[in-house]
Short mmCIF file of C-alpha atoms in Angstrom, two decimals:
data_model
loop_
_atom_site.label_atom_id
_atom_site.label_comp_id
_atom_site.label_asym_id
_atom_site.label_seq_id
_atom_site.Cartn_x
_atom_site.Cartn_y
_atom_site.Cartn_z
CA MET A 1 93.07 67.75 63.30
CA SER A 2 94.71 70.91 64.49
CA THR A 3 94.71 72.21 68.02
CA SER A 4 95.56 75.62 69.41
CA ALA A 5 97.33 76.20 72.69
CA GLN A 6 95.16 77.65 75.40
CA GLY A 7 96.76 80.14 77.76
CA PRO A 8 95.89 80.31 81.45
CA LYS A 9 92.43 81.54 82.22
CA PRO A 10 92.37 85.11 83.51
CA ALA A 11 91.81 85.36 87.25
CA GLU A 12 88.24 85.93 88.32
CA PRO A 13 87.69 89.51 89.48
CA LEU A 14 87.53 89.88 93.24
CA THR A 15 84.16 90.59 94.82
CA PRO A 16 84.04 94.02 96.52
CA VAL A 17 84.11 94.03 100.31
CA ARG A 18 81.00 95.59 101.86
CA TRP A 19 82.09 98.04 104.55
CA GLY A 20 80.27 99.52 107.51
CA VAL A 21 81.46 102.67 109.28
CA LEU A 22 81.24 103.37 113.01
CA GLY A 23 80.52 107.01 113.78
CA VAL A 24 80.47 110.27 111.84
CA SER A 25 83.68 111.93 113.00
CA HIS A 26 84.93 114.99 111.12
CA PHE A 27 88.11 113.11 110.20
CA ALA A 28 86.18 110.18 108.73
CA MET A 29 83.70 112.34 106.85
CA HIS A 30 86.23 114.72 105.34
CA VAL A 31 89.48 112.79 105.10
CA SER A 32 89.38 109.00 105.16
CA LEU A 33 85.93 108.06 103.79
CA PRO A 34 86.11 110.19 100.61
CA GLY A 35 89.27 108.27 99.72
CA MET A 36 87.89 104.89 100.72
CA LYS A 37 84.77 105.24 98.57
CA ARG A 38 86.90 105.57 95.43
CA GLY A 39 88.16 101.99 95.58
CA PRO A 40 86.56 99.30 93.39
CA LEU A 41 87.09 96.68 96.12
CA THR A 42 85.83 98.98 98.90
CA GLN A 43 82.06 99.29 98.89
CA LEU A 44 80.81 101.65 101.60
CA ALA A 45 77.50 99.97 102.33
CA ALA A 46 76.36 101.29 105.73
CA LEU A 47 77.12 103.89 108.38
CA ALA A 48 76.07 104.09 112.02
CA SER A 49 75.81 106.85 114.58
CA ARG A 50 74.17 106.97 117.98
CA ASP A 51 72.05 109.72 116.43
CA LEU A 52 69.99 108.35 113.53
CA GLY A 53 69.52 111.82 112.06
CA LYS A 54 73.28 112.35 111.93
CA ALA A 55 73.76 108.89 110.45
CA ARG A 56 71.25 109.54 107.68
CA ALA A 57 72.70 112.94 106.83
CA ALA A 58 76.27 111.60 106.79
CA ALA A 59 75.33 108.56 104.73
CA GLN A 60 73.48 110.69 102.21
CA SER A 61 76.39 113.11 101.83
CA LEU A 62 78.73 110.23 100.96
CA GLY A 63 76.30 108.17 98.90
CA ILE A 64 76.19 105.35 101.47
CA PRO A 65 72.92 103.44 101.04
CA ARG A 66 72.11 102.40 104.64
CA ALA A 67 72.17 104.33 107.92
CA TYR A 68 71.72 102.98 111.44
CA GLY A 69 70.95 104.74 114.72
CA SER A 70 73.22 102.48 116.80
CA TYR A 71 76.53 100.72 116.40
CA GLU A 72 74.88 97.45 117.46
CA GLU A 73 72.47 97.59 114.52
CA LEU A 74 75.35 97.98 112.09
CA LEU A 75 77.26 95.05 113.57
CA GLY A 76 74.11 92.98 113.27
CA ASP A 77 73.81 93.59 109.52
CA PRO A 78 74.64 90.22 107.91
CA GLU A 79 75.57 91.86 104.61
CA ILE A 80 78.51 93.79 106.07
CA ASP A 81 81.92 92.13 105.63
CA ALA A 82 84.24 94.68 107.27
CA ILE A 83 84.07 97.54 109.73
CA TYR A 84 86.01 100.79 109.67
CA ASN A 85 86.42 102.08 113.23
CA PRO A 86 87.37 105.80 113.49
CA LEU A 87 85.77 106.26 116.92
CA PRO A 88 87.57 108.19 119.70
CA ASN A 89 90.71 106.40 120.91
CA HIS A 90 89.25 105.04 124.15
CA LEU A 91 86.53 103.20 122.18
CA HIS A 92 88.83 101.48 119.71
CA VAL A 93 89.38 98.21 121.57
CA GLU A 94 85.78 97.72 122.71
CA TRP A 95 84.16 98.24 119.33
CA THR A 96 86.87 96.49 117.36
CA ALA A 97 86.40 93.42 119.52
CA ARG A 98 82.62 93.61 119.24
CA ALA A 99 82.83 93.96 115.47
CA ALA A 100 85.13 90.95 115.10
CA ARG A 101 82.91 88.86 117.35
CA ALA A 102 79.98 89.89 115.15
CA GLY A 103 81.80 88.29 112.23
CA LYS A 104 83.37 91.39 110.66
CA HIS A 105 86.96 92.14 109.70
CA VAL A 106 88.13 95.43 111.23
CA LEU A 107 90.29 98.33 110.11
CA CYS A 108 90.73 100.45 113.26
CA GLU A 109 92.18 103.94 113.36
CA LYS A 110 95.40 104.56 115.25
CA PRO A 111 96.23 104.26 118.04
CA ILE A 112 94.46 100.92 118.16
CA ALA A 113 94.48 101.01 121.99
CA LEU A 114 95.67 103.09 124.92
CA SER A 115 98.19 100.48 126.07
CA ALA A 116 99.92 97.35 124.83
CA LYS A 117 97.93 95.29 127.33
CA GLU A 118 94.69 96.52 125.74
CA ALA A 119 96.01 95.89 122.24
CA GLU A 120 97.04 92.34 123.16
CA THR A 121 93.40 91.50 123.90
CA LEU A 122 92.71 92.05 120.20
CA VAL A 123 95.31 89.46 119.24
CA ALA A 124 93.25 86.97 121.23
CA VAL A 125 90.04 88.23 119.59
CA GLN A 126 91.53 87.76 116.12
CA ARG A 127 92.58 84.22 117.03
CA GLU A 128 89.16 83.50 118.51
CA THR A 129 87.12 84.86 115.60
CA GLY A 130 89.37 84.26 112.60
CA LYS A 131 88.69 87.82 111.45
CA ARG A 132 91.39 90.23 110.29
CA ILE A 133 92.13 93.13 112.62
CA THR A 134 94.57 95.81 111.52
CA GLU A 135 95.59 99.32 112.59
CA ALA A 136 95.08 102.14 110.09
CA PHE A 137 98.55 103.55 109.48
CA MET A 138 97.68 104.65 105.97
CA ILE A 139 101.16 106.00 105.29
CA ARG A 140 102.54 102.46 104.94
CA ASN A 141 100.50 102.14 101.75
CA HIS A 142 101.80 105.35 100.18
CA PRO A 143 104.37 104.85 97.38
CA GLN A 144 106.73 107.41 98.92
CA TRP A 145 107.10 105.33 102.10
CA GLN A 146 107.41 102.08 100.20
CA GLN A 147 110.16 103.64 98.06
CA ALA A 148 111.96 104.96 101.13
CA ARG A 149 111.91 101.52 102.73
CA GLU A 150 113.14 99.91 99.50
CA TRP A 151 116.07 102.37 99.36
CA VAL A 152 116.97 101.47 102.95
CA ARG A 153 116.69 97.73 102.31
CA SER A 154 118.72 97.88 99.10
CA GLY A 155 121.55 99.79 100.77
CA GLN A 156 121.00 102.96 98.76
CA ILE A 157 122.08 105.10 101.73
CA GLY A 158 124.29 102.50 103.39
CA ASP A 159 123.53 101.32 106.91
CA LEU A 160 120.62 103.27 108.40
CA VAL A 161 121.88 104.93 111.59
CA SER A 162 119.31 107.59 112.45
CA VAL A 163 115.72 108.62 111.70
CA GLN A 164 114.46 112.06 112.71
CA MET A 165 110.85 113.23 112.61
CA ALA A 166 109.11 116.50 113.41
CA LEU A 167 105.32 116.62 113.43
CA SER A 168 103.15 119.41 114.81
CA TYR A 169 99.97 121.45 114.56
CA PHE A 170 98.25 124.05 116.76
CA ASN A 171 94.92 123.21 118.42
CA ARG A 172 93.69 124.52 121.78
CA ASP A 173 89.99 123.77 121.28
CA ALA A 174 88.91 122.33 124.62
CA ALA A 175 86.08 120.37 122.97
CA ASN A 176 88.37 118.65 120.47
CA ILE A 177 89.01 115.00 121.37
CA ARG A 178 92.74 115.53 120.80
CA ASN A 179 92.69 117.80 123.85
CA ARG A 180 90.69 115.50 126.12
CA LYS A 181 92.91 113.28 128.23
CA GLU A 182 90.09 110.95 129.31
CA VAL A 183 89.43 109.79 125.74
CA GLY A 184 93.08 109.29 124.79
CA GLY A 185 94.03 112.76 123.61
CA GLY A 186 97.49 114.27 123.45
CA ALA A 187 100.39 114.54 121.05
CA LEU A 188 101.97 111.12 121.53
CA TYR A 189 98.78 109.13 120.94
CA ASP A 190 97.65 111.35 118.08
CA ILE A 191 100.81 112.00 116.06
CA GLY A 192 103.83 110.69 117.96
CA CYS A 193 102.56 107.21 117.14
CA TYR A 194 103.59 107.91 113.52
CA ALA A 195 107.20 108.45 114.57
CA VAL A 196 107.20 105.11 116.37
CA ASN A 197 105.49 103.25 113.55
CA THR A 198 107.52 104.67 110.68
CA SER A 199 110.87 104.18 112.38
CA ARG A 200 110.00 100.51 112.96
CA PHE A 201 108.93 100.40 109.30
CA LEU A 202 112.28 101.74 108.07
CA PHE A 203 114.58 99.91 110.48
CA GLY A 204 112.69 96.64 110.04
CA ARG A 205 113.14 95.72 113.70
CA GLU A 206 112.04 96.70 117.19
CA PRO A 207 113.77 99.29 119.41
CA ALA A 208 115.25 98.00 122.67
CA ARG A 209 114.57 100.99 124.90
CA ALA A 210 112.97 104.43 124.91
CA MET A 211 113.32 107.81 126.59
CA ALA A 212 110.94 110.77 126.51
CA LEU A 213 110.30 114.30 127.76
CA ILE A 214 106.71 115.52 128.02
CA ALA A 215 105.26 119.00 128.61
CA ARG A 216 101.58 118.90 129.56
CA ASP A 217 98.88 121.47 128.97
CA PRO A 218 97.93 122.97 132.37
CA ASP A 219 94.23 123.00 131.50
CA PHE A 220 93.77 119.77 129.53
CA GLY A 221 96.37 117.54 131.18
CA THR A 222 97.32 116.17 127.75
CA ASP A 223 100.88 116.07 126.48
CA ARG A 224 101.14 119.11 124.23
CA LEU A 225 104.85 118.65 123.51
CA THR A 226 106.58 115.27 123.50
CA SER A 227 110.12 114.48 122.41
CA GLY A 228 111.41 110.94 122.26
CA LEU A 229 114.50 108.88 121.64
CA LEU A 230 114.40 105.22 120.58
CA ASP A 231 117.44 102.97 120.69
CA TYR A 232 117.56 100.51 117.80
CA ASP A 233 120.60 98.68 119.14
CA GLY A 234 123.06 101.43 118.32
CA ALA A 235 120.94 103.22 115.71
CA HIS A 236 118.55 105.97 116.83
CA MET A 237 115.14 107.45 116.20
CA THR A 238 114.54 110.97 117.52
CA PHE A 239 111.28 112.88 117.27
CA THR A 240 109.36 115.87 118.49
CA CYS A 241 105.59 116.10 118.22
CA SER A 242 103.27 118.85 119.41
CA THR A 243 99.61 119.81 119.39
CA GLN A 244 100.53 123.42 120.17
CA ALA A 245 103.23 124.45 117.72
CA VAL A 246 103.37 125.75 114.18
CA ALA A 247 102.09 123.23 111.63
CA TYR A 248 105.02 121.28 110.22
CA GLN A 249 106.12 117.77 109.35
CA ARG A 250 109.29 116.23 107.94
CA VAL A 251 111.26 112.99 108.11
CA ASN A 252 114.97 112.49 107.55
CA ALA A 253 116.58 109.05 107.44
CA PHE A 254 120.38 109.12 107.66
CA GLY A 255 122.65 106.35 106.45
CA ILE A 256 126.43 106.17 106.40
CA LYS A 257 126.55 107.26 102.74
CA GLY A 258 123.24 108.97 102.02
CA ARG A 259 120.09 110.59 103.33
CA ILE A 260 116.37 110.22 102.53
CA GLU A 261 114.04 113.15 103.19
CA ILE A 262 110.26 112.83 103.05
CA GLU A 263 108.72 116.24 102.51
CA ILE A 264 105.14 115.51 103.65
CA PRO A 265 105.42 112.20 105.49
CA VAL A 266 101.98 111.93 107.13
CA ASN A 267 99.35 114.21 105.56
CA ALA A 268 100.34 113.46 101.98
CA PRO A 269 97.83 115.41 99.84
CA ALA A 270 95.46 113.36 97.72
CA ASP A 271 95.43 115.97 94.95
CA GLN A 272 99.12 116.89 94.66
CA PRO A 273 102.34 115.04 93.88
CA CYS A 274 104.70 114.13 96.73
CA LYS A 275 108.46 114.52 96.76
CA LEU A 276 111.16 112.25 98.12
CA PHE A 277 114.78 113.42 98.29
CA LEU A 278 117.82 111.18 98.02
CA ASP A 279 121.02 113.01 98.95
CA ASP A 280 124.61 111.72 98.99
CA GLY A 281 125.67 114.64 101.19
CA SER A 282 128.19 116.03 98.71
CA THR A 283 126.82 119.53 99.35
CA LEU A 284 125.52 120.94 102.61
CA ASN A 285 122.87 123.14 100.99
CA CYS A 286 121.03 120.05 99.69
CA SER A 287 121.67 120.97 96.05
CA SER A 288 123.09 117.45 95.61
CA ALA A 289 119.71 115.86 96.45
CA GLN A 290 117.95 113.94 93.68
CA VAL A 291 114.18 114.47 93.69
CA THR A 292 111.69 111.68 93.05
CA SER A 293 108.12 112.83 92.49
CA PHE A 294 105.11 110.58 93.00
CA PRO A 295 101.81 111.24 91.22
CA ALA A 296 98.91 112.28 93.44
CA VAL A 297 97.33 109.30 95.19
CA ASP A 298 94.89 109.01 98.07
CA GLN A 299 96.56 106.93 100.76
CA TYR A 300 93.22 106.15 102.42
CA HIS A 301 92.01 104.71 99.12
CA LEU A 302 95.19 102.61 98.87
CA GLN A 303 94.82 101.44 102.47
CA SER A 304 91.22 100.25 102.24
CA GLU A 305 91.86 98.60 98.87
CA ALA A 306 94.85 96.72 100.28
CA PHE A 307 92.81 95.55 103.27
CA SER A 308 89.86 94.55 101.07
CA ARG A 309 92.23 92.59 98.81
CA ALA A 310 93.76 90.83 101.83
CA ILE A 311 90.28 89.86 103.02
CA ARG A 312 89.36 88.39 99.63
CA THR A 313 92.68 86.65 98.90
CA GLY A 314 93.91 85.74 102.37
CA GLY A 315 97.12 87.66 101.68
CA PRO A 316 99.12 89.60 104.27
CA VAL A 317 98.22 93.01 105.62
CA GLU A 318 100.76 95.81 105.98
CA ASN A 319 100.09 96.73 109.62
CA SER A 320 98.83 93.59 111.36
CA ILE A 321 97.48 93.47 114.89
CA GLU A 322 100.82 92.04 116.02
CA VAL A 323 102.62 95.08 114.53
CA ALA A 324 100.08 97.30 116.30
CA VAL A 325 100.85 95.69 119.66
CA GLY A 326 104.53 96.41 119.07
CA ASN A 327 103.76 100.07 118.49
CA MET A 328 101.84 100.31 121.75
CA ARG A 329 104.71 98.70 123.67
CA VAL A 330 107.00 101.50 122.52
CA ILE A 331 104.41 104.18 123.35
CA ASP A 332 103.95 102.66 126.81
CA ALA A 333 107.72 102.83 127.36
CA LEU A 334 107.82 106.48 126.26
CA TYR A 335 105.10 107.40 128.76
CA ARG A 336 106.90 105.46 131.52
CA SER A 337 110.15 107.23 130.72
CA ALA A 338 108.52 110.65 130.93
CA GLU A 339 107.46 109.75 134.48
CA SER A 340 110.64 108.00 135.60
CA GLY A 341 113.17 110.26 133.90
CA ARG A 342 115.11 107.16 132.80
CA TRP A 343 115.51 104.88 129.84
CA GLU A 344 112.70 102.33 129.81
CA THR A 345 113.04 98.86 128.31
CA ILE A 346 110.51 97.92 125.65
#
């Protein structure tokens, strides 16, 4: 009798995660959801708005089968596994907690809260419910950022000593939530949070103290120009972010023997390649920089797929609720420093 060796059975395909969406924000409809719906593990199953007509129109435009006229109805749907929460900043904690207590995993847009104290309540909610809660810093899933971190970790640029970030756009629309202080508007919450998050991502540790300067809009009361300095125990992160300056973004990470430049660090286009520069500094006009191009990818697609996979496999998530709390602690310190005029301990 002859026998043939049997190889390992192929892994069973993962079941798609059925997602529900809270709200019909312009950002969700035009930026994040079109990317999310492309993922085989991300099944957009339902959408809710406080206006049923808006919910139905939004759901139809994205091919989402069910629409609800209240957030409560969506959370009560037993077929929904996970919730995407892109509501205005001041509603993030409340509806993330309610979703988790309704038995749903939650991917919440940044900033996850308006203070570290608020964010810490979600750590307790995650422990209480056993549901995954994570903050949506989609850039951590983009290959350009993962490559940059790998270069830092592998010593490609030597010891990392400084990260610099500039991030700005111009918006003086009084009705826009980014210009409404009472709902968590302003430059630091909206875009400065990326500087904090990505520097922690590259350094791989927490800063010890922070200092900031803030210029506020006289009409809105929001910070329209914020510059910050983070002390990573002798290494530094410096940034400037603005809601009222020419549109621009760039990151430079400086080591003792090389430099990494990320051309479009935050709003990486889903339909165009991205470029990463690795420069040994042998010329000052940057002609010595080696260019690495990354094929076009949708970072919102990558983010939701990674979270769906973590839900199904029990694997780690890139930006856990504990990481999110750390980000808010730094942001709190920056706001305190702007008031005190001193370094503030994190």
